[in-house]
Coordinates of N, CA and C in Angstrom, one line a residue:
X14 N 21.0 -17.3 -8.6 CA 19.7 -17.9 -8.5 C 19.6 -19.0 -7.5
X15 N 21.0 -19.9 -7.5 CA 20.7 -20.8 -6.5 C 21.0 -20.7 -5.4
X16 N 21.3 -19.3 -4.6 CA 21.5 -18.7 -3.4 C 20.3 -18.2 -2.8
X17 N 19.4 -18.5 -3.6 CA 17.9 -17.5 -3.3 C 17.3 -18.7 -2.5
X18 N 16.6 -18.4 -1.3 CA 16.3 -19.4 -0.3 C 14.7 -19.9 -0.3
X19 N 14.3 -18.7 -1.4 CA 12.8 -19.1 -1.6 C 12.6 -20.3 -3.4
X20 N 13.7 -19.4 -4.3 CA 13.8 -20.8 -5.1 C 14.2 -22.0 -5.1
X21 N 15.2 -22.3 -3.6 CA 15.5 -23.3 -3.5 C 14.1 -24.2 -2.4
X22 N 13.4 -23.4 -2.4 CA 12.1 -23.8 -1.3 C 11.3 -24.7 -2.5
X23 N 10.7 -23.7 -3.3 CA 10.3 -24.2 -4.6 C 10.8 -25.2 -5.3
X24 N 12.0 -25.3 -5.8 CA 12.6 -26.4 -6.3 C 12.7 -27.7 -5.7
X25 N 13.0 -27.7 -4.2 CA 12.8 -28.6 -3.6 C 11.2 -29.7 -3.3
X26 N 10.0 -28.6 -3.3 CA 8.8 -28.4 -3.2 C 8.7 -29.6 -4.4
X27 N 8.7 -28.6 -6.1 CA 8.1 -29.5 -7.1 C 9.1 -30.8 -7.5
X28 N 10.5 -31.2 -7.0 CA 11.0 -32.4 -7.1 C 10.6 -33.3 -6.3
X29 N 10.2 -33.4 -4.8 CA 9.3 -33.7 -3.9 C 8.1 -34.1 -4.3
X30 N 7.2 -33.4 -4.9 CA 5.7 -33.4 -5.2 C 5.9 -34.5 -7.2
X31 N 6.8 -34.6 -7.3 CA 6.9 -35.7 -8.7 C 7.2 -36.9 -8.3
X32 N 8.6 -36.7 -7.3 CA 9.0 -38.2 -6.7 C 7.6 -38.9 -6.3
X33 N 6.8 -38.1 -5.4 CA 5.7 -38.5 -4.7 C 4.7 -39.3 -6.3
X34 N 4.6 -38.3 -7.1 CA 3.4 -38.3 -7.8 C 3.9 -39.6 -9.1
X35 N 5.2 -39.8 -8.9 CA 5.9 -40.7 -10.2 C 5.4 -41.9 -9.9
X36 N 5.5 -42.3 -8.4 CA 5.6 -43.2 -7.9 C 6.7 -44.0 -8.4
X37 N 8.1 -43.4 -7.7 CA 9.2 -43.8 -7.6 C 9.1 -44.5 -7.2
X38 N 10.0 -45.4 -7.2 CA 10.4 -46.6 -6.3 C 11.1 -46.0 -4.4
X39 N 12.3 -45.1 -4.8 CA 12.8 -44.8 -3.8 C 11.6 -43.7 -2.9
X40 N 10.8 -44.3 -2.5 CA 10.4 -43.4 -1.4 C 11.1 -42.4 -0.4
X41 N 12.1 -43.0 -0.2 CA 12.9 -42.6 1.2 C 13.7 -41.4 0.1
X42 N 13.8 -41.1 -0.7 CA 14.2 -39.9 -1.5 C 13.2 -38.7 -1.6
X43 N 12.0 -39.2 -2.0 CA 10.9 -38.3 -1.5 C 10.4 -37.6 -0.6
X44 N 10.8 -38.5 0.7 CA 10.9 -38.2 2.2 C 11.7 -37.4 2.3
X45 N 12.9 -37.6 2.1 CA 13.7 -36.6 2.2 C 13.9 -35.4 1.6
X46 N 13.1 -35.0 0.2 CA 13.1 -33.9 -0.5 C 11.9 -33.2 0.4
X47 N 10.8 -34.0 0.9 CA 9.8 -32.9 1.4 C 10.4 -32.4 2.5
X48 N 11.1 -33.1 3.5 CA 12.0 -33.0 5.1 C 13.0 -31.6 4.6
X49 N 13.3 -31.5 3.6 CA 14.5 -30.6 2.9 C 13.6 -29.2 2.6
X50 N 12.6 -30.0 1.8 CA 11.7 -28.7 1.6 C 10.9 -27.7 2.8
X51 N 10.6 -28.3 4.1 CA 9.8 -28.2 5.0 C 11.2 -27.0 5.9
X52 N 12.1 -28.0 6.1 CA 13.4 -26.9 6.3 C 13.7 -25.5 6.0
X53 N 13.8 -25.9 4.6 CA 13.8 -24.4 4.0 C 13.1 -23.4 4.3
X54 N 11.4 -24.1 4.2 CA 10.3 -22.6 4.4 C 10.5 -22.0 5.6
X55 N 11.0 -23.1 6.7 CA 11.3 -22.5 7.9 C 12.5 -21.4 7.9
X56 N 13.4 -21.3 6.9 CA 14.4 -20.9 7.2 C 13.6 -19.7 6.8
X57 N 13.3 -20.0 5.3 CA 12.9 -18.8 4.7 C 11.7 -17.7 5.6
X58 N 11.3 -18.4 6.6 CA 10.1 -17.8 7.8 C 11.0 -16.8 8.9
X59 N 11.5 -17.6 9.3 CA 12.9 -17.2 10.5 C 13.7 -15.8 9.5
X60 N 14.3 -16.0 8.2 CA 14.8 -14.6 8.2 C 14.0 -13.7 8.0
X61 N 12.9 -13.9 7.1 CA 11.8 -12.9 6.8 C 11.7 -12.2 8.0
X62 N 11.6 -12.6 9.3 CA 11.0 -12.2 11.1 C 12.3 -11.6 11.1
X63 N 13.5 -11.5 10.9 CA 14.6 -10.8 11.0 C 14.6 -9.4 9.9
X64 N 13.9 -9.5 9.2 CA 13.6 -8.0 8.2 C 13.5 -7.3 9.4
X65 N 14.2 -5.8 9.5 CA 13.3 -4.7 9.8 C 11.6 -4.1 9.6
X66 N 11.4 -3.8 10.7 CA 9.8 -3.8 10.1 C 8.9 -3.1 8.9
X67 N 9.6 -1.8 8.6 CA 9.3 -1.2 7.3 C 9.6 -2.1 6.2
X68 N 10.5 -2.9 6.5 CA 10.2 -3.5 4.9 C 8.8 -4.2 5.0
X69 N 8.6 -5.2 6.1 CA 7.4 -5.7 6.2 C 6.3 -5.1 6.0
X70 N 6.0 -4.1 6.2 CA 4.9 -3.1 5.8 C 5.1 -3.0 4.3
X71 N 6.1 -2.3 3.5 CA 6.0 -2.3 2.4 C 5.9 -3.5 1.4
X72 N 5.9 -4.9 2.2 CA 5.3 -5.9 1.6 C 4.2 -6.2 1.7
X73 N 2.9 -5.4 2.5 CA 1.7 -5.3 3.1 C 1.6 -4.6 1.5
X74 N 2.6 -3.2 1.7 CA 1.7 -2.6 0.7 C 1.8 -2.7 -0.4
X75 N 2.7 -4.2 -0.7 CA 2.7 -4.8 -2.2 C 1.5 -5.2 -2.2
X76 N 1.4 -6.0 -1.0 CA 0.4 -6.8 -1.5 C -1.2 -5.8 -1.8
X77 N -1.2 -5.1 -1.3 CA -3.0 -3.9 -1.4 C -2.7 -3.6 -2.9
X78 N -1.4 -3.3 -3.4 CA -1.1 -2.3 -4.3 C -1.8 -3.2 -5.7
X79 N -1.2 -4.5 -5.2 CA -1.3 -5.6 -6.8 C -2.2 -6.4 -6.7
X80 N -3.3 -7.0 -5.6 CA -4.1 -7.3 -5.7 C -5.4 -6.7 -5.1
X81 N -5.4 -5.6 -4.8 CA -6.7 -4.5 -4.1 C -7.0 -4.0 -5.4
X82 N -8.6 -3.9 -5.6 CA -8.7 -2.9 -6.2 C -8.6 -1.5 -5.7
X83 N -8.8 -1.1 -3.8 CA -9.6 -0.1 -3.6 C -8.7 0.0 -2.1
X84 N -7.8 1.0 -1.9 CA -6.9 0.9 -0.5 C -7.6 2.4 0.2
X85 N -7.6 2.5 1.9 CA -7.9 3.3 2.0 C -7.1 4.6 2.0
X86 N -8.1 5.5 2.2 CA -7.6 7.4 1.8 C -6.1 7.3 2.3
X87 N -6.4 7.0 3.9 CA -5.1 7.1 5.2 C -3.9 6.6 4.3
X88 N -4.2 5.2 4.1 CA -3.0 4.3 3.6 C -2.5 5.4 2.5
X89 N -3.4 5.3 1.2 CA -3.0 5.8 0.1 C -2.4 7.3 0.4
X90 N -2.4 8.3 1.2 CA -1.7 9.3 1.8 C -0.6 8.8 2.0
X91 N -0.1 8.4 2.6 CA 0.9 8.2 3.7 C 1.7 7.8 2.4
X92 N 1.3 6.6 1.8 CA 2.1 6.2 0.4 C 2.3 7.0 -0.3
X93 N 1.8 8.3 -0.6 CA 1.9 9.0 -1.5 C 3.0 10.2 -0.9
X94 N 2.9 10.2 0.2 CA 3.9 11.4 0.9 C 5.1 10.6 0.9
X95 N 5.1 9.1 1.3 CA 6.5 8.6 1.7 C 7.4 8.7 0.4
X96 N 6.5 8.2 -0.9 CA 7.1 8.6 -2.5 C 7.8 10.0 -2.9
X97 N 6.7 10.5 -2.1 CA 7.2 12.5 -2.4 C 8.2 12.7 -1.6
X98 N 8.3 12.2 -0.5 CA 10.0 11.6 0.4 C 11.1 11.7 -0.3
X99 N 10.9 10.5 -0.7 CA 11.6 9.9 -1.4 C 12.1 10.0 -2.9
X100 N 11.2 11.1 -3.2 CA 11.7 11.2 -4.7 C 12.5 12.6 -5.2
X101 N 11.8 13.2 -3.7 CA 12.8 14.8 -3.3 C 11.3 15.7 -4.1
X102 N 10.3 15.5 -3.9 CA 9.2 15.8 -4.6 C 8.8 17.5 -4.0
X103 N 8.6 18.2 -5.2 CA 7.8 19.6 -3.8 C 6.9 19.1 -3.2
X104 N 6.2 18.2 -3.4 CA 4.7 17.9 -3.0 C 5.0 17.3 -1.1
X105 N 6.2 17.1 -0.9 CA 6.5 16.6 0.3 C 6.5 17.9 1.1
X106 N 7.0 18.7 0.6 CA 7.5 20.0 1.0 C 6.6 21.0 1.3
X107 N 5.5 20.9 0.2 CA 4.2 21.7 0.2 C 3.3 20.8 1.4
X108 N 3.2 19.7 1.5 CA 2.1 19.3 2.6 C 2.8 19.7 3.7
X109 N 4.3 19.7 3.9 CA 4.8 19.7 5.4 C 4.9 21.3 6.0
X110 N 4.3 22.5 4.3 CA 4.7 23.8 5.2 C 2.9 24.2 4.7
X111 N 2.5 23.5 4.1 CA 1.1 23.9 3.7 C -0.2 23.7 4.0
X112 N -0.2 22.9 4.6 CA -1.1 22.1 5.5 C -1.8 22.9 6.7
X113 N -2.6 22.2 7.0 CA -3.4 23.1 8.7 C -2.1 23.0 9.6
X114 N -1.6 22.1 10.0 CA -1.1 21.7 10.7 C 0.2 21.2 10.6
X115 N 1.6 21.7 11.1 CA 2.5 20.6 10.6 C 2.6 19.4 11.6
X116 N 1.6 18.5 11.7 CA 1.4 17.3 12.3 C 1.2 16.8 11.4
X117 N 1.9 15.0 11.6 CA 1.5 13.9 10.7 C 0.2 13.8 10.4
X118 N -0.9 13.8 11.3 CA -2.1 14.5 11.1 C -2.9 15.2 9.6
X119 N -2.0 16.6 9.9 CA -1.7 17.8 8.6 C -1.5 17.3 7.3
X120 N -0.2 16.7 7.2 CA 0.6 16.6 6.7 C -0.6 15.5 5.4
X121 N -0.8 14.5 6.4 CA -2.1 13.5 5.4 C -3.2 14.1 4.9
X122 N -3.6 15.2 5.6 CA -4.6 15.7 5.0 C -4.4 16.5 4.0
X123 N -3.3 17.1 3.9 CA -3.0 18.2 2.6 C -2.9 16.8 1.5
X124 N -2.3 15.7 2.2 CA -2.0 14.8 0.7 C -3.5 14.5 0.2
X125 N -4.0 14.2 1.1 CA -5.8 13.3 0.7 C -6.3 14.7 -0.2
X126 N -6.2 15.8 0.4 CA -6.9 16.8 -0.7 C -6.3 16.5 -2.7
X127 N -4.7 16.3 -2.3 CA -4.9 16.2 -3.7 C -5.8 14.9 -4.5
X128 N -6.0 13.9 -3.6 CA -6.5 12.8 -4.2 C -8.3 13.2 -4.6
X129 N -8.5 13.9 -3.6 CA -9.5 15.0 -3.9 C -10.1 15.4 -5.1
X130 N -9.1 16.4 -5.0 CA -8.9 17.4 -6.9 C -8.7 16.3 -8.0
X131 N -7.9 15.4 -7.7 CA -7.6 14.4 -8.9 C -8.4 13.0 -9.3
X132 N -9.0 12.2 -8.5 CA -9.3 11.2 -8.1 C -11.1 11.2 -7.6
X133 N -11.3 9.6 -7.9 CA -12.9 9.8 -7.5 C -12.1 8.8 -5.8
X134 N -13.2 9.7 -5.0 CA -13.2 9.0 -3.8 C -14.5 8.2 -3.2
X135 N -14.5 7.4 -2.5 CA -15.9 6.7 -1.9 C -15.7 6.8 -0.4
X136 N -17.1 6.6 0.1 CA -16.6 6.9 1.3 C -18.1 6.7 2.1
X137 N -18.0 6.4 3.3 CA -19.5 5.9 4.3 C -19.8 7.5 4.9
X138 N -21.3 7.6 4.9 CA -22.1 8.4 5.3 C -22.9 8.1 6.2
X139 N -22.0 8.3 7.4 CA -23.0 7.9 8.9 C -24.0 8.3 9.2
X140 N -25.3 7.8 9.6 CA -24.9 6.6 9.8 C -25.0 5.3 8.9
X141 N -24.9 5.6 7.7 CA -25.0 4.6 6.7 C -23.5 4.1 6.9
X142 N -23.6 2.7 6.4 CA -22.2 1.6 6.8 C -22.1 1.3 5.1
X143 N -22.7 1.7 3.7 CA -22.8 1.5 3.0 C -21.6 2.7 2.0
X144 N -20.4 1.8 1.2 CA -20.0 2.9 0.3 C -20.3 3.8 -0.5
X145 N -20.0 4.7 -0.8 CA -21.2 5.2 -2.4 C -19.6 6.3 -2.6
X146 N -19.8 7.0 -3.7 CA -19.0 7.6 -4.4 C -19.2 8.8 -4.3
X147 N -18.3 9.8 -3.9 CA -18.4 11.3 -3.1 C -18.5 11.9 -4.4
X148 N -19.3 12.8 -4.4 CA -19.2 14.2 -5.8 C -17.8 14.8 -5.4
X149 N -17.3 14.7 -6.9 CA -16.0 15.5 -7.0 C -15.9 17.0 -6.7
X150 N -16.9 17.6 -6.7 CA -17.2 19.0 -6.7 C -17.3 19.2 -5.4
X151 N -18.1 18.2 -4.6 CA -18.2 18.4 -2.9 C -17.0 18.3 -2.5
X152 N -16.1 17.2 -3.0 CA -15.1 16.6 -2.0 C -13.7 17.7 -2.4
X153 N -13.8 18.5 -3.1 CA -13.0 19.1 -3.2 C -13.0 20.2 -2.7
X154 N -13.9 21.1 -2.2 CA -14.9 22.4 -1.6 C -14.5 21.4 0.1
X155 N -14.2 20.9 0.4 CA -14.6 19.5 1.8 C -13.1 19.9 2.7
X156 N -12.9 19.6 3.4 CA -11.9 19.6 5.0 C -11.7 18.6 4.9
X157 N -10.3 17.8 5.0 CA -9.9 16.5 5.5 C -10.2 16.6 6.9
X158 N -9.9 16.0 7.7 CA -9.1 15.8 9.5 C -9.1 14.4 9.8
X159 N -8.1 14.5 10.8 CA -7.7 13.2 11.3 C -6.8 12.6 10.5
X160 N -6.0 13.0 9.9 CA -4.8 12.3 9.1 C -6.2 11.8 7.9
X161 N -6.3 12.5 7.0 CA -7.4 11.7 6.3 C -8.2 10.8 6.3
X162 N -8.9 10.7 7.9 CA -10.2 9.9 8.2 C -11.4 10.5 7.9
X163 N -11.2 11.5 7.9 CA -12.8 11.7 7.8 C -12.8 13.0 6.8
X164 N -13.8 13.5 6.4 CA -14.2 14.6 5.2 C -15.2 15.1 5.7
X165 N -15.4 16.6 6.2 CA -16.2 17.2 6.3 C -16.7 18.3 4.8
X166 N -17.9 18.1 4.9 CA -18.3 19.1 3.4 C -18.9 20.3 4.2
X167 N -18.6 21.1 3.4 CA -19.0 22.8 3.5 C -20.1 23.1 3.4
X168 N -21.2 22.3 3.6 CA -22.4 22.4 3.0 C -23.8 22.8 4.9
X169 N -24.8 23.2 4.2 CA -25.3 23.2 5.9 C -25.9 22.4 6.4
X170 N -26.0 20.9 5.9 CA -26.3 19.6 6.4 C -25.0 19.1 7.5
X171 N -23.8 20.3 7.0 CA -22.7 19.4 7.4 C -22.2 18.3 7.4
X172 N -22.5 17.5 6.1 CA -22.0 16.6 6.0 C -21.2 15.9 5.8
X173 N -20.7 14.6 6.7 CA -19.5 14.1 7.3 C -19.1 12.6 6.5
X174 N -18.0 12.4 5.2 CA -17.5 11.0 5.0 C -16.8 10.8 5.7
X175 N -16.8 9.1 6.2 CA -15.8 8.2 6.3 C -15.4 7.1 6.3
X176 N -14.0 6.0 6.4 CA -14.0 5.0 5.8 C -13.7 5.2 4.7
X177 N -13.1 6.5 3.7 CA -13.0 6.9 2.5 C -11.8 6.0 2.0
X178 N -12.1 5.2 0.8 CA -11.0 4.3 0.1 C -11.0 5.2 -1.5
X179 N -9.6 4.7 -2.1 CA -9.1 5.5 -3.4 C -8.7 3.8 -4.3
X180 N -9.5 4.4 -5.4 CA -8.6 3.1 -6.1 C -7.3 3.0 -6.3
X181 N -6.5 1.9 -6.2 CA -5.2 1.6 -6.4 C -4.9 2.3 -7.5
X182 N -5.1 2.1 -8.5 CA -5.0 2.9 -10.3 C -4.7 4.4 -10.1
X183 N -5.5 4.9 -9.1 CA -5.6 6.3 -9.1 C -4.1 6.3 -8.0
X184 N -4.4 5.7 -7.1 CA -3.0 5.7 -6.1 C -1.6 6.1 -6.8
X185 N -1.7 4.8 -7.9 CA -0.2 5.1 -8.7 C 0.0 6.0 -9.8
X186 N -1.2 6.4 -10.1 CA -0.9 7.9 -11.0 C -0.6 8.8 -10.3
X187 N -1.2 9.1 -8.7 CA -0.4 10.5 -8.3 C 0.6 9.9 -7.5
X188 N 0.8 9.0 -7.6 CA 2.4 8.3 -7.0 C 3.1 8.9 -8.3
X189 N 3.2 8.6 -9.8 CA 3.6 8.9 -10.5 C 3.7 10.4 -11.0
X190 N 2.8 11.3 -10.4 CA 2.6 12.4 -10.4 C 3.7 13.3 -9.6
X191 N 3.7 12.6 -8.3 CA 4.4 13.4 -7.6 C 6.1 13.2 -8.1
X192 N 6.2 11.8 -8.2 CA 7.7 11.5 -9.0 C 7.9 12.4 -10.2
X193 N 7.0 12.6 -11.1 CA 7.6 12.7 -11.6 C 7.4 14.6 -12.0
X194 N 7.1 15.1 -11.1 CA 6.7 16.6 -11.2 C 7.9 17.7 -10.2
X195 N 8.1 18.5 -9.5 CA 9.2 19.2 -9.6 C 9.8 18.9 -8.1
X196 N 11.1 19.3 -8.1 CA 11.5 18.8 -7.1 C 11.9 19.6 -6.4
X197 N 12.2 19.8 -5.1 CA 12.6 20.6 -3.9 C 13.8 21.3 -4.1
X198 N 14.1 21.0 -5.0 CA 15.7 21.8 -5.2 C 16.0 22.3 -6.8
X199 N 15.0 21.5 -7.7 CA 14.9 22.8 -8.8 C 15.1 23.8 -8.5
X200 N 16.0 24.5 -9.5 CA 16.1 25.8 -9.8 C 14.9 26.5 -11.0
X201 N 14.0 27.3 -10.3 CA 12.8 27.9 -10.9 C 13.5 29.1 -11.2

């Protein structure tokens, strides 16, 4: 615990911020706890910048995941394929041979359909700039394209969502879905 460069940031931080607030005598202890503290964050700044950059992103997409209510379609794809990656999922397998296209492209759009079938989607109707909530029944009957930007419906208005966001909640149930459903190497 005391190798961790962020709780020693903090610890330094709230002994700093007491000396200050006690009104110690020793000032020049106080100075130096914040001078100590100020250090650290730097250090702690400087290695973070040395992370490879995928971890950085996937601290982006801590942060949408635990404080967003509402991430978009794109993102929520991509997350949801990388998991099916990663978990050895069919679902990786089926968008990358089932899809329009085997382009990255493709590949998001086969995922966004399942969010589709499963999930309520929202999404702008241009030229309205305003969200509203897609019928499930349309958006399933609907065309992804563009790596899940846009939604065309089958209808003879031809009408076109985009800007389409998926709540977080729903995100991690077919994250959980795909984990935990069959895998590319079962034996059926």
């Amino acid at each position: 615990m005391f190798a961790n460069p962020n709780f020693l940031t903090v610890l330094l931080f709230v002994v700093g911020t007491a000396l200050q607030l006690g009104d110690v005598h020793s000032k020049q202890l106080g100075y130096v706890c914040w001078v100590v503290t100020l250090a650290m964050a730097a250090y702690v700044v400087i290695r973070w910048w040395e992370w490879p950059t995928h971890f950085r992103r996937k601290l982006d997409g801590f942060r949408i995941m635990r404080f967003g209510g509402r991430i978009p379609l794109p993102d929520a794809a991509r997350i949801a394929y990388e998991e099916a990656r990663a978990s050895g999922s069919i679902w990786a397998e089926a968008a990358e041979r089932l899809g329009n296209s085997n382009t990255p492209e493709g590949i998001l759009d086969y995922v966004a359909m399942h969010f589709a079938m499963d999930t309520n989607l929202w999404g702008k109707r241009p030229p309205s700039t305003r969200l509203e909530l897609i019928d499930p029944k349309h958006a399933t009957y609907g065309a992804f394209a563009g790596g899940a930007k846009e939604l065309r419906l089958r209808d003879k208005a031809k009408t076109v969502f985009t800007d389409m966001v998926v709540a977080t909640k729903d995100l991690r149930a077919v994250i959980d879905q795909f984990r935990d459903g069959l895998k590319g190497d079962t034996q059926i």
